[in-house]
Structures are given as structure tokens and as C-alpha cells.
Short mmCIF file of N, CA and C in Angstrom, two decimals:
data_model
loop_
_atom_site.label_atom_id
_atom_site.label_comp_id
_atom_site.label_asym_id
_atom_site.label_seq_id
_atom_site.Cartn_x
_atom_site.Cartn_y
_atom_site.Cartn_z
N ILE A 23 4.48 -17.32 9.18
CA ILE A 23 3.15 -16.90 8.79
C ILE A 23 3.16 -15.39 8.62
N HIS A 24 2.66 -14.95 7.49
CA HIS A 24 2.57 -13.52 7.22
C HIS A 24 1.14 -13.07 7.42
N SER A 25 1.01 -11.94 8.04
CA SER A 25 -0.34 -11.38 8.18
C SER A 25 -0.47 -10.19 7.24
N PHE A 26 -1.50 -10.21 6.49
CA PHE A 26 -1.73 -9.15 5.53
C PHE A 26 -2.86 -8.26 6.04
N VAL A 27 -2.62 -6.99 5.96
CA VAL A 27 -3.64 -6.03 6.34
C VAL A 27 -4.31 -5.57 5.06
N ARG A 28 -5.57 -5.82 4.98
CA ARG A 28 -6.31 -5.45 3.79
C ARG A 28 -7.01 -4.12 4.03
N SER A 29 -6.73 -3.16 3.20
CA SER A 29 -7.33 -1.85 3.32
C SER A 29 -8.38 -1.69 2.23
N ALA A 30 -9.59 -1.45 2.62
CA ALA A 30 -10.67 -1.28 1.66
C ALA A 30 -10.83 0.20 1.37
N ALA A 31 -10.56 0.60 0.16
CA ALA A 31 -10.71 2.00 -0.23
C ALA A 31 -12.13 2.23 -0.72
N MET A 32 -12.66 3.37 -0.37
CA MET A 32 -14.02 3.72 -0.79
C MET A 32 -13.92 4.56 -2.05
N LEU A 33 -14.56 4.14 -3.09
CA LEU A 33 -14.59 4.90 -4.33
C LEU A 33 -15.84 5.78 -4.33
N ILE A 34 -15.61 7.07 -4.45
CA ILE A 34 -16.70 8.04 -4.48
C ILE A 34 -16.64 8.73 -5.84
N SER A 35 -17.76 8.79 -6.51
CA SER A 35 -17.78 9.42 -7.83
C SER A 35 -17.43 10.90 -7.71
N LYS A 36 -16.88 11.46 -8.79
CA LYS A 36 -16.46 12.86 -8.77
C LYS A 36 -17.66 13.77 -8.54
N LYS A 37 -18.81 13.42 -9.09
CA LYS A 37 -20.02 14.23 -8.91
C LYS A 37 -20.38 14.32 -7.42
N ASN A 38 -20.36 13.18 -6.72
CA ASN A 38 -20.68 13.17 -5.29
C ASN A 38 -19.61 13.86 -4.47
N ARG A 39 -18.33 13.66 -4.84
CA ARG A 39 -17.23 14.31 -4.12
C ARG A 39 -17.35 15.83 -4.24
N VAL A 40 -17.64 16.33 -5.44
CA VAL A 40 -17.78 17.77 -5.65
C VAL A 40 -19.00 18.29 -4.88
N ALA A 41 -20.09 17.53 -4.86
CA ALA A 41 -21.29 17.96 -4.14
C ALA A 41 -21.01 18.08 -2.63
N ILE A 42 -20.31 17.10 -2.07
CA ILE A 42 -19.99 17.13 -0.64
C ILE A 42 -19.05 18.28 -0.32
N LEU A 43 -17.98 18.40 -1.10
CA LEU A 43 -16.98 19.44 -0.82
C LEU A 43 -17.53 20.84 -1.08
N SER A 44 -18.41 20.99 -2.05
CA SER A 44 -19.03 22.30 -2.29
C SER A 44 -19.91 22.70 -1.11
N PHE A 45 -20.69 21.75 -0.61
CA PHE A 45 -21.53 22.04 0.55
C PHE A 45 -20.67 22.38 1.77
N LEU A 46 -19.60 21.63 1.97
CA LEU A 46 -18.70 21.89 3.10
C LEU A 46 -18.09 23.27 2.99
N PHE A 47 -17.64 23.65 1.79
CA PHE A 47 -17.02 24.97 1.66
C PHE A 47 -18.05 26.08 1.84
N LYS A 48 -19.25 25.89 1.31
CA LYS A 48 -20.28 26.92 1.41
C LYS A 48 -20.67 27.17 2.87
N GLU A 49 -20.89 26.10 3.62
CA GLU A 49 -21.35 26.23 5.00
C GLU A 49 -20.19 26.39 6.00
N GLY A 50 -19.08 25.73 5.74
CA GLY A 50 -17.96 25.76 6.68
C GLY A 50 -18.03 24.64 7.69
N VAL A 51 -19.19 24.03 7.84
CA VAL A 51 -19.39 22.91 8.76
C VAL A 51 -20.26 21.86 8.08
N LEU A 52 -20.18 20.63 8.58
CA LEU A 52 -20.99 19.54 8.05
C LEU A 52 -21.24 18.57 9.17
N CYS A 53 -22.44 18.02 9.25
CA CYS A 53 -22.74 17.02 10.27
C CYS A 53 -23.40 15.83 9.61
N ALA A 54 -23.24 14.67 10.25
CA ALA A 54 -23.84 13.44 9.73
C ALA A 54 -24.11 12.51 10.89
N LYS A 55 -25.25 11.85 10.84
CA LYS A 55 -25.61 10.85 11.85
C LYS A 55 -24.76 9.61 11.61
N LYS A 56 -24.36 8.96 12.69
CA LYS A 56 -23.56 7.74 12.56
C LYS A 56 -24.50 6.60 12.16
N ASP A 57 -24.81 6.55 10.89
CA ASP A 57 -25.67 5.51 10.32
C ASP A 57 -25.10 5.18 8.95
N PHE A 58 -24.34 4.09 8.88
CA PHE A 58 -23.64 3.73 7.66
C PHE A 58 -24.58 3.15 6.60
N THR A 59 -25.78 2.76 6.98
CA THR A 59 -26.71 2.16 6.03
C THR A 59 -27.74 3.15 5.50
N LYS A 60 -27.69 4.37 5.96
CA LYS A 60 -28.65 5.38 5.54
C LYS A 60 -28.42 5.72 4.06
N PRO A 61 -29.45 5.61 3.23
CA PRO A 61 -29.24 5.79 1.79
C PRO A 61 -28.97 7.23 1.38
N LYS A 62 -29.50 8.22 2.10
CA LYS A 62 -29.32 9.63 1.72
C LYS A 62 -28.86 10.44 2.91
N HIS A 63 -28.00 11.40 2.64
CA HIS A 63 -27.58 12.36 3.66
C HIS A 63 -28.63 13.46 3.77
N GLU A 64 -28.78 14.07 4.96
CA GLU A 64 -29.83 15.07 5.16
C GLU A 64 -29.59 16.34 4.36
N ALA A 65 -28.35 16.80 4.29
CA ALA A 65 -28.08 18.11 3.70
C ALA A 65 -27.60 18.03 2.25
N VAL A 66 -26.77 17.05 1.93
CA VAL A 66 -26.22 16.95 0.58
C VAL A 66 -27.12 16.03 -0.23
N GLU A 67 -27.65 16.54 -1.33
CA GLU A 67 -28.61 15.78 -2.12
C GLU A 67 -27.94 14.67 -2.93
N ASP A 68 -28.64 13.56 -3.07
CA ASP A 68 -28.24 12.42 -3.90
C ASP A 68 -26.88 11.83 -3.51
N VAL A 69 -26.53 11.91 -2.22
CA VAL A 69 -25.28 11.35 -1.73
C VAL A 69 -25.60 10.49 -0.52
N SER A 70 -25.00 9.31 -0.43
CA SER A 70 -25.26 8.45 0.72
C SER A 70 -24.53 8.97 1.95
N ASN A 71 -25.06 8.64 3.09
CA ASN A 71 -24.46 9.06 4.35
C ASN A 71 -23.06 8.46 4.51
N LEU A 72 -22.87 7.23 4.06
CA LEU A 72 -21.57 6.57 4.16
C LEU A 72 -20.51 7.32 3.36
N GLU A 73 -20.87 7.81 2.18
CA GLU A 73 -19.90 8.55 1.37
C GLU A 73 -19.47 9.84 2.07
N VAL A 74 -20.42 10.51 2.71
CA VAL A 74 -20.09 11.74 3.44
C VAL A 74 -19.15 11.43 4.59
N ILE A 75 -19.46 10.40 5.36
CA ILE A 75 -18.63 10.05 6.52
C ILE A 75 -17.23 9.66 6.09
N LYS A 76 -17.10 8.85 5.05
CA LYS A 76 -15.79 8.38 4.62
C LYS A 76 -14.95 9.51 4.01
N LEU A 77 -15.58 10.39 3.23
CA LEU A 77 -14.84 11.50 2.66
C LEU A 77 -14.37 12.46 3.75
N MET A 78 -15.22 12.71 4.73
CA MET A 78 -14.84 13.61 5.81
C MET A 78 -13.77 12.99 6.70
N THR A 79 -13.79 11.67 6.86
CA THR A 79 -12.74 10.98 7.61
C THR A 79 -11.40 11.14 6.89
N SER A 80 -11.43 11.08 5.56
CA SER A 80 -10.22 11.29 4.77
C SER A 80 -9.70 12.72 4.94
N LEU A 81 -10.60 13.69 4.90
CA LEU A 81 -10.19 15.08 5.09
C LEU A 81 -9.65 15.32 6.51
N LYS A 82 -10.22 14.62 7.48
CA LYS A 82 -9.74 14.75 8.86
C LYS A 82 -8.32 14.22 8.99
N SER A 83 -8.03 13.09 8.32
CA SER A 83 -6.69 12.51 8.43
C SER A 83 -5.63 13.40 7.78
N ARG A 84 -6.06 14.24 6.83
CA ARG A 84 -5.12 15.16 6.19
C ARG A 84 -5.07 16.52 6.89
N GLY A 85 -5.88 16.71 7.93
CA GLY A 85 -5.85 17.95 8.70
C GLY A 85 -6.67 19.08 8.10
N TYR A 86 -7.59 18.77 7.20
CA TYR A 86 -8.40 19.81 6.57
C TYR A 86 -9.67 20.11 7.34
N VAL A 87 -10.11 19.20 8.20
CA VAL A 87 -11.26 19.44 9.06
C VAL A 87 -10.93 18.92 10.46
N THR A 88 -11.64 19.48 11.44
CA THR A 88 -11.59 18.93 12.79
C THR A 88 -12.92 18.24 13.04
N GLU A 89 -12.88 17.16 13.79
CA GLU A 89 -14.07 16.35 14.01
C GLU A 89 -14.48 16.35 15.46
N THR A 90 -15.77 16.45 15.70
CA THR A 90 -16.35 16.27 17.02
C THR A 90 -17.43 15.20 16.88
N PHE A 91 -17.43 14.25 17.81
CA PHE A 91 -18.44 13.19 17.78
C PHE A 91 -19.21 13.25 19.09
N ASN A 92 -20.54 13.43 18.97
CA ASN A 92 -21.36 13.58 20.16
C ASN A 92 -22.75 13.04 19.88
N TRP A 93 -23.25 12.20 20.76
CA TRP A 93 -24.60 11.64 20.69
C TRP A 93 -24.87 11.01 19.32
N GLN A 94 -23.94 10.20 18.85
CA GLN A 94 -24.06 9.46 17.60
C GLN A 94 -24.15 10.36 16.37
N TRP A 95 -23.60 11.55 16.46
CA TRP A 95 -23.51 12.48 15.33
C TRP A 95 -22.07 12.93 15.17
N TYR A 96 -21.63 13.01 13.91
CA TYR A 96 -20.33 13.57 13.59
C TYR A 96 -20.52 15.04 13.23
N TYR A 97 -19.60 15.88 13.69
CA TYR A 97 -19.58 17.29 13.33
C TYR A 97 -18.18 17.61 12.82
N TRP A 98 -18.09 18.18 11.61
CA TRP A 98 -16.79 18.53 11.04
C TRP A 98 -16.76 20.02 10.78
N TYR A 99 -15.60 20.64 11.11
CA TYR A 99 -15.39 22.07 10.94
C TYR A 99 -14.15 22.27 10.07
N LEU A 100 -14.24 23.15 9.09
CA LEU A 100 -13.11 23.42 8.20
C LEU A 100 -11.98 24.13 8.95
N THR A 101 -10.76 23.73 8.68
CA THR A 101 -9.58 24.44 9.18
C THR A 101 -9.13 25.41 8.10
N ASP A 102 -8.15 26.26 8.42
CA ASP A 102 -7.62 27.19 7.43
C ASP A 102 -6.98 26.45 6.27
N GLU A 103 -6.28 25.35 6.57
CA GLU A 103 -5.67 24.54 5.50
C GLU A 103 -6.76 23.91 4.63
N GLY A 104 -7.87 23.52 5.25
CA GLY A 104 -8.98 22.94 4.50
C GLY A 104 -9.63 23.95 3.58
N ILE A 105 -9.72 25.20 4.01
CA ILE A 105 -10.29 26.25 3.16
C ILE A 105 -9.42 26.44 1.93
N GLU A 106 -8.10 26.48 2.12
CA GLU A 106 -7.19 26.65 0.99
C GLU A 106 -7.26 25.45 0.04
N TYR A 107 -7.32 24.24 0.61
CA TYR A 107 -7.41 23.04 -0.22
C TYR A 107 -8.68 23.05 -1.07
N LEU A 108 -9.81 23.39 -0.45
CA LEU A 108 -11.08 23.40 -1.18
C LEU A 108 -11.14 24.51 -2.22
N ARG A 109 -10.49 25.65 -1.93
CA ARG A 109 -10.43 26.72 -2.93
C ARG A 109 -9.70 26.23 -4.18
N ASN A 110 -8.59 25.52 -3.98
CA ASN A 110 -7.84 24.99 -5.12
C ASN A 110 -8.62 23.88 -5.83
N PHE A 111 -9.24 22.99 -5.06
CA PHE A 111 -9.96 21.86 -5.65
C PHE A 111 -11.18 22.32 -6.43
N LEU A 112 -11.92 23.28 -5.88
CA LEU A 112 -13.16 23.75 -6.51
C LEU A 112 -12.93 24.96 -7.43
N HIS A 113 -11.69 25.43 -7.53
CA HIS A 113 -11.33 26.56 -8.40
C HIS A 113 -12.14 27.81 -8.03
N LEU A 114 -12.06 28.20 -6.76
CA LEU A 114 -12.80 29.35 -6.27
C LEU A 114 -11.86 30.53 -6.03
N PRO A 115 -12.32 31.77 -6.23
CA PRO A 115 -11.47 32.93 -5.95
C PRO A 115 -11.34 33.19 -4.45
N GLU A 116 -10.39 34.05 -4.10
CA GLU A 116 -10.12 34.36 -2.69
C GLU A 116 -11.28 35.08 -2.01
N GLU A 117 -12.11 35.77 -2.78
CA GLU A 117 -13.19 36.56 -2.19
C GLU A 117 -14.29 35.69 -1.59
N ILE A 118 -14.44 34.49 -2.08
CA ILE A 118 -15.49 33.60 -1.59
C ILE A 118 -14.99 32.91 -0.33
N VAL A 119 -15.75 33.05 0.75
CA VAL A 119 -15.38 32.45 2.03
C VAL A 119 -16.58 31.65 2.56
N PRO A 120 -16.32 30.67 3.43
CA PRO A 120 -17.43 29.91 4.03
C PRO A 120 -18.29 30.80 4.92
N LEU A 121 -19.53 30.37 5.13
CA LEU A 121 -20.47 31.14 5.97
C LEU A 121 -19.97 31.30 7.40
N THR A 122 -19.15 30.37 7.87
CA THR A 122 -18.66 30.47 9.25
C THR A 122 -17.67 31.61 9.42
N LEU A 123 -17.10 32.11 8.33
CA LEU A 123 -16.16 33.22 8.42
C LEU A 123 -16.80 34.56 8.11
N LYS A 124 -18.03 34.56 7.61
CA LYS A 124 -18.71 35.82 7.32
C LYS A 124 -19.28 36.39 8.60
N LYS A 125 -19.13 37.71 8.75
CA LYS A 125 -19.67 38.37 9.93
C LYS A 125 -21.14 38.69 9.68
N THR A 126 -21.97 38.37 10.64
CA THR A 126 -23.39 38.68 10.52
C THR A 126 -23.67 40.00 11.22
N VAL A 127 -24.53 40.78 10.64
CA VAL A 127 -24.92 42.06 11.21
C VAL A 127 -26.27 41.87 11.87
N THR A 128 -26.32 42.08 13.18
CA THR A 128 -27.58 41.98 13.89
C THR A 128 -28.00 43.38 14.30
N ARG A 129 -29.28 43.65 14.13
CA ARG A 129 -29.76 44.96 14.52
C ARG A 129 -30.61 44.81 15.77
N THR A 130 -30.33 45.67 16.74
CA THR A 130 -31.09 45.68 17.98
C THR A 130 -31.47 47.11 18.30
N ALA A 131 -32.56 47.28 19.01
CA ALA A 131 -32.99 48.62 19.40
C ALA A 131 -32.01 49.20 20.41
N ARG A 132 -31.60 48.40 21.38
CA ARG A 132 -30.61 48.81 22.36
C ARG A 132 -29.57 47.71 22.46
N GLY A 133 -28.36 48.08 22.63
CA GLY A 133 -27.30 47.08 22.79
C GLY A 133 -27.45 46.34 24.09
N LEU A 134 -26.98 45.12 24.14
CA LEU A 134 -27.10 44.33 25.37
C LEU A 134 -26.16 44.83 26.45
N ASP A 135 -25.08 45.52 26.07
CA ASP A 135 -24.13 46.00 27.06
C ASP A 135 -24.55 47.33 27.66
N ALA A 136 -25.49 48.02 27.03
CA ALA A 136 -25.92 49.32 27.52
C ALA A 136 -26.75 49.14 28.79
N PRO A 137 -26.68 50.13 29.72
CA PRO A 137 -27.52 50.03 30.92
C PRO A 137 -28.99 49.96 30.53
N GLY A 138 -29.69 49.03 31.08
CA GLY A 138 -31.09 48.86 30.77
C GLY A 138 -31.32 48.12 29.46
N GLY A 139 -30.28 47.58 28.86
CA GLY A 139 -30.41 46.92 27.57
C GLY A 139 -31.03 45.55 27.64
N ARG A 140 -31.08 44.95 28.81
CA ARG A 140 -31.66 43.60 28.93
C ARG A 140 -32.94 43.67 29.75
N GLY A 141 -33.95 44.22 29.18
CA GLY A 141 -35.26 44.23 29.82
C GLY A 141 -35.34 45.15 31.02
N GLY A 142 -34.67 46.29 30.99
CA GLY A 142 -34.77 47.23 32.09
C GLY A 142 -33.88 46.91 33.26
N ARG A 143 -32.87 46.12 33.07
CA ARG A 143 -31.97 45.79 34.18
C ARG A 143 -30.87 46.83 34.27
N GLY A 144 -30.26 46.91 35.39
CA GLY A 144 -29.19 47.87 35.62
C GLY A 144 -27.89 47.43 34.99
N GLU A 145 -26.81 48.14 35.33
CA GLU A 145 -25.51 47.86 34.72
C GLU A 145 -24.99 46.47 35.07
N LYS A 146 -25.27 46.01 36.28
CA LYS A 146 -24.76 44.71 36.72
C LYS A 146 -25.65 43.56 36.28
N GLY A 147 -26.71 43.84 35.55
CA GLY A 147 -27.59 42.77 35.08
C GLY A 147 -28.67 42.41 36.08
N GLY A 148 -28.80 43.16 37.18
CA GLY A 148 -29.81 42.88 38.18
C GLY A 148 -31.13 43.54 37.82
N PRO A 149 -32.07 43.52 38.73
CA PRO A 149 -33.36 44.14 38.45
C PRO A 149 -33.24 45.66 38.40
N SER A 150 -34.23 46.30 37.79
CA SER A 150 -34.22 47.75 37.68
C SER A 150 -34.45 48.38 39.05
N GLY A 151 -34.34 49.70 39.11
CA GLY A 151 -34.45 50.41 40.38
C GLY A 151 -35.83 50.38 40.99
N GLU A 152 -36.88 50.11 40.20
CA GLU A 152 -38.24 50.10 40.74
C GLU A 152 -38.55 48.85 41.55
N PHE A 153 -37.76 47.83 41.44
CA PHE A 153 -38.04 46.57 42.11
C PHE A 153 -37.58 46.64 43.56
N ARG A 154 -38.52 46.59 44.49
CA ARG A 154 -38.21 46.64 45.93
C ARG A 154 -39.00 45.53 46.62
N PRO A 155 -38.42 44.39 46.86
CA PRO A 155 -39.16 43.32 47.53
C PRO A 155 -39.35 43.64 49.01
N ARG A 156 -40.46 43.14 49.57
CA ARG A 156 -40.73 43.30 51.00
C ARG A 156 -40.59 41.94 51.66
N TYR A 157 -39.82 41.89 52.71
CA TYR A 157 -39.56 40.60 53.34
C TYR A 157 -40.30 40.42 54.66
N GLY A 158 -40.55 41.43 55.39
CA GLY A 158 -41.19 41.26 56.69
C GLY A 158 -42.23 42.34 56.91
N GLY A 159 -42.86 42.29 58.07
CA GLY A 159 -43.82 43.33 58.40
C GLY A 159 -45.15 43.12 57.72
N GLU A 160 -45.87 44.21 57.57
CA GLU A 160 -47.22 44.19 57.03
C GLU A 160 -47.23 43.70 55.58
N GLY A 161 -47.94 42.62 55.29
CA GLY A 161 -48.07 42.11 53.94
C GLY A 161 -46.87 41.35 53.43
N GLY A 162 -45.87 41.14 54.28
CA GLY A 162 -44.69 40.42 53.85
C GLY A 162 -44.92 38.92 53.89
N TYR A 163 -43.89 38.16 53.60
CA TYR A 163 -44.09 36.72 53.58
C TYR A 163 -44.00 36.10 54.96
N ARG A 164 -43.53 36.87 55.97
CA ARG A 164 -43.51 36.35 57.34
C ARG A 164 -44.72 36.89 58.10
N ARG A 165 -45.47 35.97 58.64
CA ARG A 165 -46.66 36.37 59.39
C ARG A 165 -46.55 35.82 60.80
N GLU A 166 -47.23 36.47 61.66
CA GLU A 166 -47.28 36.00 63.05
C GLU A 166 -48.35 34.92 63.17
N GLY A 167 -48.18 34.05 64.09
CA GLY A 167 -49.19 33.08 64.39
C GLY A 167 -49.06 31.77 63.64
N GLY A 168 -48.01 31.60 62.86
CA GLY A 168 -47.84 30.35 62.13
C GLY A 168 -47.15 29.31 63.00
N ALA A 169 -47.32 28.07 62.66
CA ALA A 169 -46.66 27.01 63.38
C ALA A 169 -45.29 26.79 62.74
N GLY A 170 -44.27 26.75 63.56
CA GLY A 170 -42.94 26.54 63.01
C GLY A 170 -42.04 25.94 64.08
N ARG A 171 -40.79 25.91 63.82
CA ARG A 171 -39.82 25.33 64.71
C ARG A 171 -39.77 26.12 66.00
N GLY A 172 -39.84 25.45 67.12
CA GLY A 172 -39.77 26.09 68.42
C GLY A 172 -41.08 26.68 68.90
N ARG A 173 -42.11 26.48 68.18
CA ARG A 173 -43.40 27.04 68.53
C ARG A 173 -44.21 25.99 69.31
N ASP A 174 -44.78 26.39 70.40
CA ASP A 174 -45.63 25.47 71.17
C ASP A 174 -47.00 25.41 70.53
N LEU A 175 -47.47 24.22 70.37
CA LEU A 175 -48.79 24.05 69.77
C LEU A 175 -49.82 23.83 70.81
#
């Protein structure tokens, strides 16, 4: 008796393949809910969720993306080999890079590493010098006359 393994290949139109791969290259990451019957993907227009999952599974098997699966969601991240493959496939120049590789410039009034940079805190990240809590004595949280352990009532 011979056992035959039947492999079902998914045919994805070139228009949908280019739409998925263009979005992946532009963003650098792609996510999809594990729902094979969902008619549309959230981010890529006019493409079914199943097509996104199957194409990304194919890219994962070739080492072009890394996959993380958490809480019924797939997350795919482009590898360096995947960036080169997509540049060749989409005919893009070297200057164009995914958003995950672009450095963002954030402007802040004070740097977070500077003393007092986090809301008036000192160098170690503690409270500023004006903060002096009182623990006992007049007006403190310990008062005389309370009932407690070892106290005769």
C-alpha cells in the first residue's frame, strides 16, 4: 500500500501578491488574526486574510521573515535577506528602506537621562530634593493612643 501526500498549493494573484509584499516592505512588519475565513485583511486592501497568512508562511519557510504567534495573532518581521528579496521582486532602489529601519527623531524639552529630566527627579530616578516624608512625631502617621498589638484594652 502506497500512501500519497497531497500538497495543496495556494494560488495568489500577482496583484494581491504585490499588494501584500509592498505593504510588508513599506512597514517592515505585518500582522494578521488567525481567522482563515475572514474575507478581508485589516491593513492590506482587497486581499483575504487567508492569502496574507499563506504568503507570509511561504516567506517564513524561505527565511525572509520571522514569525511570532501570540493570542491568536500572527506577527511577521522582515529579515535582512527578506529586505533584499523584496527589493529585487518589487524593483526598488537601495535608498528605500522599511519604516522599521528608519530612525525617528523625537524632540523633548529635556532629555530623560538628564538630572531632573523625569518630572523633577534626581539622577537616580528618585524624588526631588524637596520631598521629605514625615514618619513619626507631631502630625506623622503614628499616633499615640491607638489600639494595636500588645496594647491592653
